[in-house]
Coordinates of C-alpha atoms and ligand atoms in Angstrom, one line a residue:
M1 CA 52.3 -26.2 41.2
Q2 CA 50.6 -23.0 42.0
A3 CA 49.0 -24.4 45.1
E4 CA 52.4 -25.6 46.2
N5 CA 53.8 -22.2 45.8
Q6 CA 51.0 -20.6 47.8
Q7 CA 51.7 -23.1 50.6
T8 CA 55.4 -22.2 50.6
L9 CA 54.5 -18.6 50.8
H10 CA 52.0 -19.2 53.6
F11 CA 54.6 -21.0 55.7
Q12 CA 57.6 -18.8 55.2
A13 CA 59.2 -17.3 58.2
P14 CA 57.8 -13.9 59.2
V15 CA 59.8 -11.1 57.6
R16 CA 61.9 -9.3 60.3
Q17 CA 60.6 -5.7 60.5
I18 CA 63.5 -3.3 59.9
E19 CA 62.8 -0.1 61.7
A20 CA 62.6 2.8 59.2
E21 CA 65.3 5.4 59.6
T22 CA 63.9 8.7 60.6
W23 CA 66.7 10.5 58.9
P24 CA 68.4 8.6 56.0
V25 CA 71.8 10.0 55.0
D26 CA 70.4 11.3 51.7
E27 CA 67.8 13.4 53.4
V28 CA 70.3 14.9 55.9
M29 CA 72.6 15.5 52.9
A30 CA 69.8 17.4 51.1
L31 CA 69.6 19.7 54.2
F32 CA 73.4 20.3 54.1
D33 CA 73.1 21.2 50.3
L34 CA 70.4 23.8 50.8
P35 CA 71.2 27.4 50.0
F36 CA 72.7 28.8 53.2
T37 CA 69.9 31.3 53.8
D38 CA 67.2 28.6 53.3
L39 CA 69.0 26.3 55.7
M40 CA 69.3 29.0 58.3
H41 CA 65.7 30.0 58.0
K42 CA 64.5 26.4 58.4
A43 CA 66.8 25.9 61.4
Q44 CA 65.7 29.1 63.1
T45 CA 62.0 28.3 62.5
T46 CA 62.5 24.9 64.1
H47 CA 64.4 26.4 66.9
R48 CA 61.7 29.0 67.8
A49 CA 59.0 26.4 67.6
N50 CA 60.8 24.1 70.1
F51 CA 62.6 26.6 72.3
P52 CA 60.3 29.6 72.6
D53 CA 62.4 31.0 75.5
G54 CA 65.5 31.0 73.3
D55 CA 67.9 30.7 76.3
V56 CA 71.4 29.3 76.2
E57 CA 72.5 26.6 78.6
L58 CA 75.9 27.0 80.3
A59 CA 77.7 23.7 81.0
T60 CA 81.0 23.6 82.8
L61 CA 83.6 20.8 82.2
L62 CA 86.1 19.4 84.7
S63 CA 88.7 16.8 83.9
I64 CA 88.5 14.5 87.0
K65 CA 91.2 12.1 85.6
T66 CA 93.6 13.6 83.1
G67 CA 95.9 11.9 80.5
G68 CA 97.6 8.6 80.2
C69 CA 94.7 7.0 78.2
E70 CA 95.4 3.7 76.5
E71 CA 93.1 4.5 73.4
D72 CA 94.3 5.8 70.1
C73 CA 91.7 8.5 69.2
G74 CA 93.5 10.5 66.6
Y75 CA 92.2 13.9 67.8
C76 CA 92.9 13.4 71.5
P77 CA 95.7 15.1 73.5
Q78 CA 95.1 12.7 76.4
A79 CA 96.1 9.5 74.6
A80 CA 99.3 8.2 76.2
R81 CA 100.8 7.2 72.9
Y82 CA 101.0 10.7 71.5
D83 CA 103.5 13.2 72.7
T84 CA 101.3 16.2 73.4
G85 CA 102.7 17.5 76.7
V86 CA 99.6 16.4 78.7
E87 CA 100.8 14.8 81.9
A88 CA 99.0 11.8 83.3
K89 CA 97.5 12.5 86.7
K90 CA 95.6 10.6 89.3
I91 CA 91.8 10.9 89.8
L92 CA 90.9 14.1 91.7
D93 CA 89.7 14.1 95.3
V94 CA 86.0 14.7 95.8
R95 CA 86.9 17.9 97.6
E96 CA 88.7 19.3 94.5
V97 CA 85.7 18.4 92.3
L98 CA 83.3 20.0 94.7
D99 CA 85.3 23.2 94.8
A100 CA 85.2 23.4 91.0
A101 CA 81.5 22.6 90.9
K102 CA 80.8 25.4 93.4
A103 CA 82.8 27.9 91.3
A104 CA 80.9 26.8 88.2
R105 CA 77.6 27.3 90.0
E106 CA 78.7 30.8 91.2
N107 CA 79.6 31.7 87.6
G108 CA 76.1 30.7 86.4
A109 CA 76.5 27.2 85.0
T110 CA 73.6 24.9 85.5
R111 CA 75.3 21.7 84.4
F112 CA 78.6 20.2 85.6
C113 CA 80.3 17.6 83.4
M114 CA 83.0 15.4 84.8
G115 CA 85.3 13.9 82.2
A116 CA 87.9 11.1 82.6
A117 CA 90.6 9.9 80.2
W118 CA 89.6 6.2 80.4
R119 CA 88.8 3.6 77.8
S120 CA 86.3 2.4 80.4
P121 CA 86.1 2.8 84.1
K122 CA 87.0 0.1 86.6
D123 CA 84.4 -0.7 89.3
R124 CA 86.5 1.1 91.9
D125 CA 86.5 4.2 89.7
I126 CA 82.7 4.1 89.6
E127 CA 82.6 4.1 93.3
K128 CA 84.5 7.4 93.4
V129 CA 82.4 8.9 90.7
E130 CA 79.2 7.9 92.5
T131 CA 80.3 10.1 95.5
M132 CA 81.2 13.0 93.2
V133 CA 77.8 12.8 91.5
R134 CA 75.9 12.7 94.8
E135 CA 77.8 15.7 96.1
V136 CA 77.7 17.8 93.0
K137 CA 74.0 17.1 92.6
A138 CA 73.4 18.2 96.2
L139 CA 74.8 21.6 95.1
G140 CA 71.7 21.9 92.9
L141 CA 73.6 21.4 89.6
E142 CA 72.7 19.0 86.8
T143 CA 75.3 16.3 86.6
C144 CA 76.9 14.7 83.6
A145 CA 79.8 12.3 83.3
T146 CA 82.0 11.1 80.4
L147 CA 84.1 8.1 81.5
G148 CA 84.4 6.0 78.3
M149 CA 82.6 2.7 77.6
L150 CA 80.2 1.6 80.3
K151 CA 78.8 -1.9 81.3
E152 CA 75.1 -2.0 81.9
E153 CA 75.6 -2.4 85.6
Q154 CA 77.9 0.6 85.8
A155 CA 75.3 2.8 84.1
Q156 CA 72.7 1.6 86.6
R157 CA 75.0 2.5 89.5
L158 CA 75.6 6.0 88.1
A159 CA 71.9 6.5 87.6
A160 CA 71.2 5.4 91.2
A161 CA 73.8 7.9 92.4
G162 CA 71.7 10.6 90.7
L163 CA 73.6 11.2 87.5
D164 CA 71.4 13.1 85.0
Y165 CA 73.3 12.7 81.7
Y166 CA 76.0 10.5 80.3
N167 CA 78.2 11.9 77.5
H168 CA 79.5 9.4 75.0
N169 CA 80.1 10.6 71.5
L170 CA 79.8 8.7 68.2
D171 CA 82.5 11.2 67.0
T172 CA 82.0 10.7 63.2
A173 CA 80.2 8.7 60.5
P174 CA 80.6 4.9 60.7
E175 CA 82.5 4.9 57.3
F176 CA 85.1 7.5 58.5
Y177 CA 85.5 6.1 62.0
D178 CA 88.4 3.8 61.4
K179 CA 90.5 6.7 59.9
V180 CA 90.4 8.2 63.4
I181 CA 90.2 5.4 66.0
S182 CA 91.2 1.7 65.9
T183 CA 91.1 0.6 69.6
R184 CA 87.4 0.4 69.8
E185 CA 84.5 -0.1 67.4
Y186 CA 81.6 2.0 66.4
Q187 CA 79.3 -0.7 67.7
D188 CA 81.0 -0.5 71.2
R189 CA 79.9 3.1 71.3
L190 CA 76.3 2.2 70.3
D191 CA 76.3 -0.5 73.0
T192 CA 77.4 1.9 75.7
L193 CA 74.6 4.3 74.6
G194 CA 72.1 1.5 74.8
H195 CA 73.2 0.7 78.4
V196 CA 73.0 4.4 79.3
R197 CA 69.4 4.6 77.9
S198 CA 68.2 1.5 79.6
A199 CA 69.6 2.7 82.9
G200 CA 67.2 5.7 82.5
L201 CA 70.0 8.2 82.1
K202 CA 69.6 11.1 79.6
V203 CA 72.0 10.8 76.7
C204 CA 74.5 13.5 75.6
C205 CA 76.0 12.3 72.3
G206 CA 77.6 14.2 69.4
G207 CA 80.8 14.3 67.5
I208 CA 83.6 16.2 66.0
V209 CA 83.8 18.0 62.7
G210 CA 86.9 19.2 60.9
M211 CA 88.8 15.8 61.0
G212 CA 89.1 15.6 57.2
E213 CA 85.7 14.0 56.7
S214 CA 83.5 14.8 53.7
R215 CA 80.2 16.7 53.9
R216 CA 78.5 13.4 53.3
Q217 CA 80.3 11.9 56.3
R218 CA 79.2 14.9 58.4
A219 CA 75.6 14.1 57.2
G220 CA 76.3 10.4 58.1
L221 CA 77.2 11.4 61.7
I222 CA 74.0 13.5 62.0
S223 CA 72.0 10.7 60.5
Q224 CA 73.3 8.3 63.1
L225 CA 72.5 10.7 66.0
A226 CA 69.1 11.6 64.7
N227 CA 68.1 7.9 64.2
L228 CA 68.9 6.9 67.7
N229 CA 65.5 6.1 69.2
P230 CA 65.0 8.4 71.0
Y231 CA 67.6 10.9 69.8
P232 CA 70.0 12.4 72.4
E233 CA 68.7 15.1 74.7
S234 CA 72.1 16.9 74.3
V235 CA 74.1 17.0 71.2
P236 CA 77.7 18.4 71.6
V237 CA 79.2 19.5 68.2
N238 CA 82.9 19.8 68.6
H239 CA 85.1 21.6 66.1
L240 CA 88.4 19.7 66.1
V241 CA 91.0 21.4 68.3
Q242 CA 94.2 20.5 66.6
V243 CA 96.7 19.6 69.2
E244 CA 100.4 19.3 68.3
G245 CA 101.5 15.7 68.6
T246 CA 98.2 14.1 67.7
P247 CA 97.8 12.5 64.3
L248 CA 95.1 15.0 63.2
H249 CA 97.3 18.0 63.9
G250 CA 98.1 20.0 60.7
L251 CA 94.9 19.2 58.8
P252 CA 93.5 22.0 56.7
P253 CA 90.9 23.8 58.9
L254 CA 87.2 23.2 58.1
D255 CA 85.4 26.2 56.4
P256 CA 83.6 27.9 59.4
L257 CA 80.3 28.1 57.3
E258 CA 80.4 24.3 57.1
F259 CA 80.4 24.2 60.9
V260 CA 77.4 26.5 61.0
R261 CA 75.6 24.3 58.5
T262 CA 76.3 21.3 60.8
I263 CA 74.7 23.1 63.7
A264 CA 71.7 24.0 61.6
V265 CA 71.2 20.4 60.4
A266 CA 71.5 19.1 63.9
R267 CA 68.8 21.5 65.0
I268 CA 66.4 20.5 62.2
T269 CA 66.9 16.8 62.6
M270 CA 66.9 16.8 66.5
P271 CA 64.4 19.6 67.1
K272 CA 64.1 19.3 70.9
A273 CA 67.8 18.5 71.7
R274 CA 70.1 21.0 73.4
V275 CA 72.7 21.5 70.6
R276 CA 75.9 22.5 72.2
L277 CA 78.8 24.5 70.7
S278 CA 81.6 22.4 72.3
A279 CA 85.3 22.3 71.7
G280 CA 86.9 24.7 69.2
R281 CA 84.9 27.9 70.0
R282 CA 88.1 29.9 70.4
E283 CA 89.0 29.3 66.8
L284 CA 85.5 30.2 65.6
G285 CA 85.4 33.8 66.8
E286 CA 82.3 35.9 67.7
A287 CA 80.7 36.3 64.3
V288 CA 80.7 32.5 63.5
Q289 CA 79.4 31.8 67.0
A290 CA 76.6 34.3 66.5
M291 CA 75.6 32.5 63.3
C292 CA 75.7 29.2 65.2
F293 CA 73.2 30.6 67.7
L294 CA 71.0 31.7 64.8
A295 CA 71.3 28.2 63.4
G296 CA 69.9 26.8 66.6
A297 CA 72.8 26.2 69.0
N298 CA 71.5 26.7 72.6
S299 CA 74.2 25.4 74.9
I300 CA 77.9 26.1 75.3
F301 CA 80.8 24.7 77.4
Y302 CA 81.5 27.6 79.7
G303 CA 84.6 28.2 81.7
D304 CA 88.2 28.9 80.8
K305 CA 89.1 25.3 80.2
L306 CA 87.6 22.3 78.4
L307 CA 89.4 19.2 79.6
T308 CA 93.0 20.0 78.7
T309 CA 92.7 22.7 76.1
D310 CA 91.6 26.3 76.4
N311 CA 88.0 27.5 76.0
P312 CA 87.1 31.2 75.7
E313 CA 87.4 33.1 79.0
A314 CA 84.1 33.0 80.9
E315 CA 84.1 36.8 81.0
D316 CA 84.4 37.0 77.2
D317 CA 81.4 34.6 76.8
R318 CA 79.3 36.8 79.1
V319 CA 80.2 39.8 77.0
L320 CA 79.3 37.9 73.8
L321 CA 76.0 36.7 75.1
D322 CA 75.2 40.2 76.4
K323 CA 76.1 41.7 73.0
L324 CA 73.8 39.3 71.3
G325 CA 71.0 39.8 73.9
L326 CA 70.9 36.1 74.6
K327 CA 69.7 35.1 78.1
T328 CA 71.1 32.1 79.8
R329 CA 69.1 29.2 81.2
N330 CA 68.8 29.5 84.9
K331 CA 66.3 26.8 85.8
I332 CA 67.4 23.2 86.2
E333 CA 64.9 20.6 85.0
S334 CA 66.7 17.5 86.4
K335 CA 65.0 14.3 87.5
S336 CA 65.0 15.4 91.2
G337 CA 63.4 18.7 90.2
S338 CA 66.0 20.7 92.2
C339 CA 66.6 24.3 91.2
S340 CA 69.3 26.8 91.6
Ligands
SAM1 N1 87.6 9.1 77.5 C1 86.2 9.2 77.4 C2 85.7 8.9 76.0 O1 86.5 9.0 75.0 O2 84.5 8.6 75.8 C3 85.6 10.6 77.7 C4 86.4 11.8 77.4 S1 86.7 12.2 75.7 C5 87.9 13.5 75.8 C6 85.2 13.0 75.2 C7 85.1 13.5 73.8 O3 85.8 14.7 73.7 C8 85.5 12.7 72.7 O4 84.6 11.7 72.3 C9 85.6 13.7 71.6 O5 84.4 13.8 70.9 C10 85.9 15.0 72.3 N2 87.3 15.5 72.0 C11 88.5 15.0 72.5 N3 89.5 15.7 72.0 C12 89.0 16.6 71.2 C13 89.7 17.6 70.3 N4 91.0 17.7 70.2 N5 88.8 18.4 69.6 C14 87.5 18.2 69.7 N6 86.9 17.3 70.4 C15 87.6 16.5 71.2
DTB2 C1 82.3 16.7 74.3 O1 81.7 16.4 73.3 N1 83.3 17.6 74.2 C2 83.9 17.8 75.5 C3 83.1 16.9 76.4 N2 82.2 16.3 75.5 C4 83.7 16.0 77.3 C5 85.4 17.5 75.5 C6 86.2 18.4 74.6 C7 87.6 18.1 74.8 C8 88.5 18.9 73.9 C9 89.9 18.6 74.1 C10 90.5 18.8 75.5 O2 90.3 19.8 76.1 O3 91.2 17.9 75.9
SF4_3 FE1 91.0 8.3 75.8 FE2 88.7 9.5 75.5 FE3 90.9 10.7 74.6 FE4 89.9 8.5 73.4 S1 88.9 10.5 73.6 S2 92.1 8.9 73.9 S3 89.1 7.4 75.1 S4 90.5 10.2 76.7

């Protein structure tokens, strides 16, 4: 009997190796739960060890195709089904994109991110974006695009055109996701991120806080991001901009200190990523943003507009960075090695 058992064991199918999570939710949650000053100290120590220059990256956004989107993302002013006053427009001409990119470069931005209100781009859209990417890159800017879900072949085409980064957010924790979006699955987002990675593009991936999620769900988002292998090079942390007409309008606002904690936890768990203060900076004010920089944020969206909503005025940002004595990144370390 014993021999039989041994034989059974000997011939059993090999156990599938499950990759260990680098950052299980419980460990991320333990960081969130630290006393505020301990968390800030840990985040600042991590930040200094990984970014000794301490510079802040300036990334400018342009909406290359605004509004009329078929998806139902509950936060988004560009979803056609919500009455938000955002008008659906055609894709911009390359000339308009280049003019905006030149202005961004003159203002000191090093990265230019082109966003489109698509569920996923059609192949003929990719053709237009390829031209935009080539020409924006020729200006010496790093390029980023956010166009929705990508097929593998589309990611490869964008990479071949010289795109540096692709932005595609996980938005929130898997267990909160269906409270916000029903027209695409969490797995669809992970699949797009996989195609982006295998095309050799750098990944820009983050989420939104302040959508009514719990602290554990914020920890769940950070855990998902930090467990991507490798974790994203850029992590945009958006503070929900509540737009009238969207389902998430009217929620109680998130405690600003909880936003600062989220930045600190992102810094600790993804030590070499550029952690970007993204949407919602106008509502945060100077003191909270200063705490975010202390917590390890080292990138901002810079320019008077995000995609459809207002960002702080560029001039006000220059004043703030100056007041804090923070220098901006002026070197571009893109694949082509071009510099501005
Ligand atoms: N349509 C594409 C997509 O959804 O992937 C690209 C553009 S979409 C506007 C990019 C990201 O912007 C979203 O994933 C979301 O994280 C963020 N976003 C959109 N509306 C927002 C809002 N009201 N507040 C904060 N972040 C927002
Ligand atoms: C990201 O994470 N935030 C940016 C960018 N990636 C594309 C977009 C914020 C959009 C805020 C709402 C709007 O302006 O329409
Ligand atoms: Fe469309 Fe993107 Fe807005 Fe969702 S977030 S509604 S996919 S533009």
